[in-house]
């Protein structure tokens, strides 16, 4: 069984109730996923990146969150892929555009450009492979090199359904998160444990950060507009992207 999510009090989203620390099942009721039929023009578009070594389960985390699916035959991501999920926060429509980046070293030069304009990141490791946990600081360094320091960040220990072959303890994950000032949560894309919660907390933190900045800066409103990613439908129905960097 996966441990309940762990948060930092210092990093707790302002829109998230304190009792969620002790009762992770009770996420705020004013956050909900929306179907395509609910889309009437999103008010916010937040780019979020999934990073971490190859085969830690990034693609399946994304599939579980966006489509409630799990692919037992999932193959390594080539380059960059993304999915979108509409959510509602405080009556506002938000489109979370979640980018799944390849973990292989040979794609680093290709994917680094896609960090630009990101508002949030989930740094994922596999609790059964200590080498993926040891790589977290390298991923954080790359993230911080290409992104603003205000990016909402969560450390995610995935595959917590494999408790019998665990190689990274919960305490180790928590200690690293505390050291780096991150949210921390263990998940299982296989059985969906904590997957929605992980994404929801990051999206809410982004919403909180953006709301604060919008109240205080007209320049930030212009920056938000510039950072939008325009989507173009190809003839085969697939989505291509044009990323407007900061």
Coordinates of C-alpha atoms in Angstrom, one line a residue:
X1 CA 0.0 0.0 0.0
X2 CA 1.2 3.5 -0.8
X3 CA 1.9 5.9 1.9
X4 CA -0.4 8.9 2.2
X5 CA 0.9 12.0 0.4
X6 CA 3.4 14.2 2.3
X7 CA 3.4 18.0 1.8
X8 CA 5.5 20.8 3.0
X9 CA 3.7 23.3 5.3
X10 CA 5.9 26.0 3.8
X11 CA 4.8 25.0 0.3
X12 CA 1.2 24.3 1.0
X13 CA -1.1 25.7 -1.7
X14 CA -3.1 28.6 -0.3
X15 CA -6.2 27.2 -1.9
X16 CA -5.7 23.8 -0.2
X17 CA -7.2 23.2 3.2
X18 CA -4.9 22.3 6.0
X19 CA -6.8 19.2 6.8
X20 CA -5.7 17.7 3.6
X21 CA -2.3 17.1 5.3
X22 CA -4.0 14.6 7.6
X23 CA -6.8 13.4 5.3
X24 CA -5.4 13.1 1.8
X25 CA -8.6 11.7 0.5
X26 CA -10.3 15.0 1.1
X27 CA -9.0 17.3 -1.6
X28 CA -10.8 20.6 -1.8
X29 CA -14.2 20.2 -3.5
X30 CA -13.8 23.2 -5.7
X31 CA -11.3 21.4 -7.9
X32 CA -12.8 19.0 -10.5
X33 CA -11.8 17.5 -13.9
X34 CA -13.9 18.6 -16.8
X35 CA -14.8 16.6 -20.0
X36 CA -14.6 17.9 -23.5
X37 CA -18.3 18.7 -23.4
X38 CA -17.6 21.2 -20.5
X39 CA -15.1 23.2 -22.5
X40 CA -16.4 26.7 -23.1
X41 CA -13.0 28.4 -23.5
X42 CA -10.4 28.0 -20.8
X43 CA -9.4 31.0 -18.8
X44 CA -6.0 29.7 -18.0
X45 CA -3.5 27.5 -19.8
X46 CA -0.8 26.0 -17.6
X47 CA 2.1 24.1 -19.0
X48 CA 3.5 21.3 -16.8
X49 CA 6.4 19.0 -17.5
X50 CA 7.0 15.4 -16.4
X51 CA 10.7 14.7 -16.0
X52 CA 12.8 11.8 -14.7
X53 CA 14.8 8.8 -16.0
X54 CA 13.5 6.5 -18.6
X55 CA 11.0 3.8 -17.5
X56 CA 10.0 5.5 -14.2
X57 CA 6.4 5.6 -15.4
X58 CA 5.9 9.2 -16.6
X59 CA 3.8 8.3 -19.6
X60 CA 1.5 6.0 -17.6
X61 CA 1.1 8.7 -14.9
X62 CA 0.0 11.0 -17.6
X63 CA -2.3 8.4 -19.2
X64 CA -3.8 7.6 -15.8
X65 CA -4.5 11.3 -15.1
X66 CA -5.8 12.4 -18.5
X67 CA -7.6 9.3 -19.7
X68 CA -7.7 7.0 -16.6
X69 CA -5.8 4.4 -18.6
X70 CA -2.7 2.2 -18.0
X71 CA -0.7 0.6 -20.7
X72 CA 1.2 -2.5 -19.6
X73 CA 3.1 -2.5 -22.9
X74 CA 4.1 1.2 -22.7
X75 CA 7.2 2.0 -24.7
X76 CA 9.8 4.7 -24.1
X77 CA 8.7 8.2 -25.1
X78 CA 10.5 9.5 -28.2
X79 CA 11.2 13.2 -27.9
X80 CA 8.2 15.0 -26.3
X81 CA 4.5 14.2 -26.2
X82 CA 1.7 16.0 -24.4
X83 CA -1.9 15.6 -23.2
X84 CA -4.4 18.2 -22.0
X85 CA -6.8 18.0 -19.1
X86 CA -9.5 20.6 -18.4
X87 CA -10.1 21.3 -14.7
X88 CA -12.1 23.8 -12.8
X89 CA -10.7 25.7 -9.8
X90 CA -12.7 28.2 -7.9
X91 CA -15.1 28.5 -10.8
X92 CA -12.3 29.2 -13.3
X93 CA -11.6 26.9 -16.2
X94 CA -8.0 25.8 -16.4
X95 CA -6.4 23.7 -19.2
X96 CA -3.4 21.8 -17.9
X97 CA -1.1 21.0 -20.8
X98 CA 1.1 18.2 -19.5
X99 CA 4.3 17.4 -21.4
X100 CA 5.9 14.0 -21.2
X101 CA 9.6 14.3 -21.9
X102 CA 11.9 11.5 -22.9
X103 CA 14.2 10.3 -20.1
X104 CA 17.0 9.0 -22.3
X105 CA 20.1 11.0 -22.4
X106 CA 20.2 11.1 -26.2
X107 CA 17.1 13.3 -26.2
X108 CA 18.2 15.9 -23.7
X109 CA 19.2 18.5 -26.4
X110 CA 15.9 18.1 -28.1
X111 CA 13.7 18.3 -25.0
X112 CA 15.5 21.1 -23.0
X113 CA 13.7 23.8 -25.1
X114 CA 10.3 22.5 -23.9
X115 CA 11.0 23.5 -20.3
X116 CA 10.5 27.1 -21.4
X117 CA 7.2 28.5 -20.4
X118 CA 6.5 25.7 -17.8
X119 CA 4.5 26.7 -14.7
X120 CA 4.9 23.3 -13.0
X121 CA 6.9 20.1 -12.9
X122 CA 6.6 16.6 -11.5
X123 CA 10.0 15.0 -11.0
X124 CA 9.5 11.3 -11.1
X125 CA 11.6 8.4 -9.9
X126 CA 10.9 4.6 -9.6
X127 CA 10.9 3.5 -5.9
X128 CA 12.2 0.1 -7.0
X129 CA 15.3 1.5 -8.8
X130 CA 17.6 3.6 -6.6
X131 CA 19.5 4.9 -9.7
X132 CA 16.4 6.8 -10.7
X133 CA 16.2 8.4 -7.3
X134 CA 19.9 9.4 -7.5
X135 CA 19.2 11.2 -10.8
X136 CA 16.6 13.5 -9.2
X137 CA 19.1 16.2 -8.4
X138 CA 20.4 16.2 -12.0
X139 CA 16.8 16.6 -13.2
X140 CA 16.2 19.4 -10.8
X141 CA 19.4 21.2 -11.9
X142 CA 18.2 21.0 -15.5
X143 CA 14.7 22.2 -14.6
X144 CA 16.0 25.2 -12.7
X145 CA 18.4 26.0 -15.5
X146 CA 15.6 26.3 -18.0
X147 CA 12.7 27.5 -15.8
X148 CA 11.7 30.3 -13.5
X149 CA 12.4 29.6 -9.9
X150 CA 8.6 30.0 -9.1
X151 CA 7.7 26.8 -11.0
X152 CA 5.6 24.5 -8.8
X153 CA 7.6 21.3 -8.2
X154 CA 6.6 17.9 -6.8
X155 CA 8.8 14.9 -6.2
X156 CA 7.0 11.8 -7.1
X157 CA 8.0 8.3 -6.1
X158 CA 6.1 6.1 -8.6
X159 CA 5.3 2.3 -8.6
X160 CA 4.5 2.2 -4.9
X161 CA 2.4 -0.8 -5.6
X162 CA 5.7 -2.7 -5.8
X163 CA 6.3 -2.5 -2.1
X164 CA 8.0 -5.9 -1.9
X165 CA 10.8 -4.8 -4.1
X166 CA 11.1 -1.2 -2.9
X167 CA 14.7 0.2 -3.1
X168 CA 14.0 3.8 -2.0
X169 CA 12.4 4.3 1.3
X170 CA 9.6 6.8 2.0
X171 CA 12.0 8.5 4.4
X172 CA 14.6 9.0 1.7
X173 CA 12.1 10.6 -0.6
X174 CA 10.7 12.8 2.1
X175 CA 14.2 13.9 3.1
X176 CA 15.2 14.9 -0.4
X177 CA 11.9 16.8 -0.9
X178 CA 12.6 18.7 2.4
X179 CA 16.1 19.5 1.3
X180 CA 15.0 20.8 -2.1
X181 CA 11.8 22.5 -0.9
X182 CA 9.5 20.3 -3.0
X183 CA 6.1 18.7 -2.5
X184 CA 6.4 14.9 -2.1
X185 CA 4.1 12.1 -2.9
X186 CA 4.2 8.4 -3.7
X187 CA 2.0 7.2 -6.5
X188 CA 1.0 4.1 -8.5
X189 CA 0.0 4.6 -12.1
X190 CA -1.0 0.9 -12.2
X191 CA -3.7 1.2 -9.5
X192 CA -4.2 5.0 -9.7
X193 CA -3.1 5.6 -6.1
X194 CA -2.5 9.3 -5.5
X195 CA -2.1 10.1 -9.2
X196 CA -5.0 12.6 -9.4
X197 CA -3.9 14.1 -6.1
X198 CA -0.3 14.7 -7.3
X199 CA -1.4 16.6 -10.5
X200 CA -4.2 18.4 -8.6
X201 CA -1.8 19.8 -6.0
X202 CA 0.6 21.0 -8.6
X203 CA -2.1 22.6 -10.7
X204 CA -3.6 24.3 -7.6
X205 CA -0.2 25.6 -6.6
X206 CA 0.3 27.1 -10.1
X207 CA -3.2 28.6 -9.9
X208 CA -2.3 30.2 -6.5
X209 CA 1.0 31.5 -7.8
X210 CA -0.5 33.0 -10.9
X211 CA -3.5 34.5 -9.1
X212 CA -1.1 36.3 -6.7
X213 CA 1.0 37.6 -9.5
X214 CA -2.0 38.7 -11.6
X215 CA -3.2 40.8 -8.7
X216 CA 0.2 42.5 -8.4
X217 CA 1.5 42.9 -11.9
X218 CA 0.0 43.9 -15.3
X219 CA 3.3 42.9 -16.9
X220 CA 2.7 39.3 -15.7
X221 CA -0.6 39.2 -17.5
X222 CA 1.2 40.0 -20.7
X223 CA 3.8 37.3 -19.9
X224 CA 1.0 34.8 -19.4
X225 CA -0.4 35.6 -22.8
X226 CA 3.0 35.2 -24.5
X227 CA 3.6 31.8 -22.9
X228 CA 0.5 30.2 -24.3
X229 CA 1.0 27.2 -26.5
X230 CA -1.1 27.2 -29.7
X231 CA -2.3 23.8 -30.9
X232 CA -2.8 23.0 -34.5
X233 CA -4.8 19.9 -35.7
X234 CA -3.1 17.9 -38.4
X235 CA -5.1 16.2 -41.1
X236 CA -4.9 12.9 -39.3
X237 CA -6.3 14.4 -36.1
X238 CA -3.0 14.4 -34.2
X239 CA -1.9 17.6 -32.4
X240 CA 1.3 19.4 -33.2
X241 CA 2.5 22.3 -31.2
X242 CA 4.0 25.7 -31.5
X243 CA 5.6 26.8 -28.3
X244 CA 5.9 30.5 -27.5
X245 CA 8.8 30.8 -25.1
X246 CA 9.4 33.6 -22.6

